[in-house]
PDB file of C-alpha atoms in Angstrom:
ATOM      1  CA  UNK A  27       0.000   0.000   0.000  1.00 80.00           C
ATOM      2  CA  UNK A  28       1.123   3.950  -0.980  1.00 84.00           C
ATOM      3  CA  UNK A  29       0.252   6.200   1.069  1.00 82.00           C
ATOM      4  CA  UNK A  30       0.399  10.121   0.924  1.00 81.00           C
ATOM      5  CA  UNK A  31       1.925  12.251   0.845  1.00 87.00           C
ATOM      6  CA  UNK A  32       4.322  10.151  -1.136  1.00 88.00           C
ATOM      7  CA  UNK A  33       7.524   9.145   0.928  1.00 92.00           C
ATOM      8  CA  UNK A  34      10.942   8.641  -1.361  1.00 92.00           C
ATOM      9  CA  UNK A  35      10.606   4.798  -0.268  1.00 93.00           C
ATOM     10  CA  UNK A  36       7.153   4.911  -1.643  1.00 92.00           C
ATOM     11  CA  UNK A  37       8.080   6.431  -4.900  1.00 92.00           C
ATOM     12  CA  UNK A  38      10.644   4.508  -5.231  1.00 92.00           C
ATOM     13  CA  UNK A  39       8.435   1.177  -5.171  1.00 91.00           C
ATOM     14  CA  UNK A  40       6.095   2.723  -7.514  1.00 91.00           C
ATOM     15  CA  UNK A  41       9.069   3.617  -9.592  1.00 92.00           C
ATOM     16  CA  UNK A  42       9.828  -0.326  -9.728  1.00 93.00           C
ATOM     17  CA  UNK A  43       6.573  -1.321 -10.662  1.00 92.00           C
ATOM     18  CA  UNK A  44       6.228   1.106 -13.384  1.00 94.00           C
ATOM     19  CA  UNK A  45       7.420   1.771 -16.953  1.00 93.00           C
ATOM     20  CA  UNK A  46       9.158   4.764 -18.341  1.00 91.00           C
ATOM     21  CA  UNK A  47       6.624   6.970 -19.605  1.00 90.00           C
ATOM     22  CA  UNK A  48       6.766   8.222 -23.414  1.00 88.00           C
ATOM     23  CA  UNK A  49       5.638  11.217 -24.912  1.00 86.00           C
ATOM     24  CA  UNK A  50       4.762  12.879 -28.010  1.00 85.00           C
ATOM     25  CA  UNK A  51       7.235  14.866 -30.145  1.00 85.00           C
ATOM     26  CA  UNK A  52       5.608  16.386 -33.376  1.00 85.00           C
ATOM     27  CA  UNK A  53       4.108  12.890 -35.278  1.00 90.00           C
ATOM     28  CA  UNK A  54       6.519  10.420 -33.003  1.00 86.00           C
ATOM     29  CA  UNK A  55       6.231   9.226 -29.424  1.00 88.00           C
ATOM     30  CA  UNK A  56       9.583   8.888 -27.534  1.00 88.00           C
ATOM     31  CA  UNK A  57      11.305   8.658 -24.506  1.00 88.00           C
ATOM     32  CA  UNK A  58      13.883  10.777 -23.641  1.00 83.00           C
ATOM     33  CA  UNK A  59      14.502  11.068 -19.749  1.00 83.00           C
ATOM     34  CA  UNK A  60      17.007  14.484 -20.577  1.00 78.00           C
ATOM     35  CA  UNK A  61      12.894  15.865 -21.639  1.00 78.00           C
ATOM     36  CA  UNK A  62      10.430  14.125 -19.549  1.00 81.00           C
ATOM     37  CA  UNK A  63      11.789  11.887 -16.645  1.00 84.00           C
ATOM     38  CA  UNK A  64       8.650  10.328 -15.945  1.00 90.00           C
ATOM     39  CA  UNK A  65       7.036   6.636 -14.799  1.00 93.00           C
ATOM     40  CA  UNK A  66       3.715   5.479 -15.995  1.00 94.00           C
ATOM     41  CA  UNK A  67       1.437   2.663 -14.534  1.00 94.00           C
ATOM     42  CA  UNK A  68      -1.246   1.166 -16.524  1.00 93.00           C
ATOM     43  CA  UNK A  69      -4.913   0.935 -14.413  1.00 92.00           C
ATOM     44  CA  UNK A  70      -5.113  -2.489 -14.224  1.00 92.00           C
ATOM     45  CA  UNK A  71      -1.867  -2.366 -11.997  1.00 91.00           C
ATOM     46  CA  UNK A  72      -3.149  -0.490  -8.992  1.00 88.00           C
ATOM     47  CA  UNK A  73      -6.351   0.614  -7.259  1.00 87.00           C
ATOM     48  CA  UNK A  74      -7.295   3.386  -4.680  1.00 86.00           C
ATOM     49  CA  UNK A  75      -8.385   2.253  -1.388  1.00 87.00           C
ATOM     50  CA  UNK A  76      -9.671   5.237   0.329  1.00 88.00           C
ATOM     51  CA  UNK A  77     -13.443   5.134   0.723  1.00 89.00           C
ATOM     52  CA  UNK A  78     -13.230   9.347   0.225  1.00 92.00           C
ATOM     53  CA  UNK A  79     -11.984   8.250  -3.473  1.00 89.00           C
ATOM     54  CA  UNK A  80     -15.540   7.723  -4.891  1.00 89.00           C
ATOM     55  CA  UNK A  81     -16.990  10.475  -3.259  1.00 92.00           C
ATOM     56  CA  UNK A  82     -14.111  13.176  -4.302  1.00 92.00           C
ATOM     57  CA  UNK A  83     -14.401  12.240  -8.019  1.00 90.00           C
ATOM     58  CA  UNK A  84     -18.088  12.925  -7.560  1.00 90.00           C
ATOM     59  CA  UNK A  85     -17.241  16.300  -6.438  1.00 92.00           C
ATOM     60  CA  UNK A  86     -14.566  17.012  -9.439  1.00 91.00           C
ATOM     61  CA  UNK A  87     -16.902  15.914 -11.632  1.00 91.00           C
ATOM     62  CA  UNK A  88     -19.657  18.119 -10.791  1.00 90.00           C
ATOM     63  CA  UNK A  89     -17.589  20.988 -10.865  1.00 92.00           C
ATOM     64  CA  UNK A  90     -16.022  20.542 -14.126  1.00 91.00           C
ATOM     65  CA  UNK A  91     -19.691  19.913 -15.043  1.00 92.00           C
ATOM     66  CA  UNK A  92     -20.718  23.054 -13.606  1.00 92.00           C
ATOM     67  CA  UNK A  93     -17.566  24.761 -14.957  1.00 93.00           C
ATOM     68  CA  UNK A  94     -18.462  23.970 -18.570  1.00 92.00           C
ATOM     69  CA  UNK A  95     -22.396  25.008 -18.394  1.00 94.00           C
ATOM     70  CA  UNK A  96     -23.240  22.075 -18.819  1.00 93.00           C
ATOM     71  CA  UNK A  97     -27.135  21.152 -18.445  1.00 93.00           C
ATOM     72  CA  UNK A  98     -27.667  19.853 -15.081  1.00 86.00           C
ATOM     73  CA  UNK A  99     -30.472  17.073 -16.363  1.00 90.00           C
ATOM     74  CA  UNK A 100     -27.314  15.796 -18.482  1.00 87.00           C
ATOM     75  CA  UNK A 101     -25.915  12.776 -16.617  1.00 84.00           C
ATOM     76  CA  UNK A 102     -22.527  14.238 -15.426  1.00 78.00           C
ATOM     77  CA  UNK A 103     -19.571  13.606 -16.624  1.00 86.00           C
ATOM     78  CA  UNK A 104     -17.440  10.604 -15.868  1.00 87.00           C
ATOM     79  CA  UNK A 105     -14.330  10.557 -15.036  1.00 88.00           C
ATOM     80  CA  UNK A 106     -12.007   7.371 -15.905  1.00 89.00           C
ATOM     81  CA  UNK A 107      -8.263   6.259 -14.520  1.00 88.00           C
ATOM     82  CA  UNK A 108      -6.364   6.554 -17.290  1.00 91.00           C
ATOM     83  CA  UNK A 109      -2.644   6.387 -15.803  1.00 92.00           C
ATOM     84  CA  UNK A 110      -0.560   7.052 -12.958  1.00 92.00           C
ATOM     85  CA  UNK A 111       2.238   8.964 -13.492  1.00 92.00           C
ATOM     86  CA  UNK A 112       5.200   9.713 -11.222  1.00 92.00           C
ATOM     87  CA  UNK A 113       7.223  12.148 -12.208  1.00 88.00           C
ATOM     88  CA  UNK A 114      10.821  12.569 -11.426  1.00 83.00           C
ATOM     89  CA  UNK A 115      11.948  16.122  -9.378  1.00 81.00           C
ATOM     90  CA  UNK A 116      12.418  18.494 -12.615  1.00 77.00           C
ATOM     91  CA  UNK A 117      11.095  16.138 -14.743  1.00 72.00           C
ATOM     92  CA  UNK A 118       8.913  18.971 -16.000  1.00 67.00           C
TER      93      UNK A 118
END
């Protein structure tokens, strides 16, 4: 288990499970750690315990609802785990 705020022990073990993160560059995607020394973890690699979790992204997701005009008899917006990211101290 991670917790936060993130401890250099903890990033470090996320840095171990994780893969180093690309990025685009005009029509390619690269890597190049000098650019972007980042660490990326597919969804389907991790989860988020908290029981606050559910309710915060209800909250975010109202408000960028709310934010955008959008019609409140819309169903809101949802909001999906794409990544995690870790990114290295002046990675960006």
């Amino acid at each position: 288990m991670i917790n936060f705020p993130l401890s250099d022990l903890d990033a470090k073990l996320i840095e171990t499970a994780a893969t180093q993160a690309p990025f685009g560059k005009g029509t390619e995607t690269v890597v190049d750690t000098t650019v972007r020394d980042t660490f990326e973890i597919n969804p389907d690699k991790f989860s988020f315990k908290n029981p606050a979790w559910t309710d915060f992204l209800r909250t975010v997701t109202k408000t960028v609802a709310d934010g955008l005009g959008l019609p409140p008899n819309l169903p809101p917006p949802r909001a999906e785990l794409y990544k995690l990211l870790l990114y290295k101290t002046g990675s960006q």
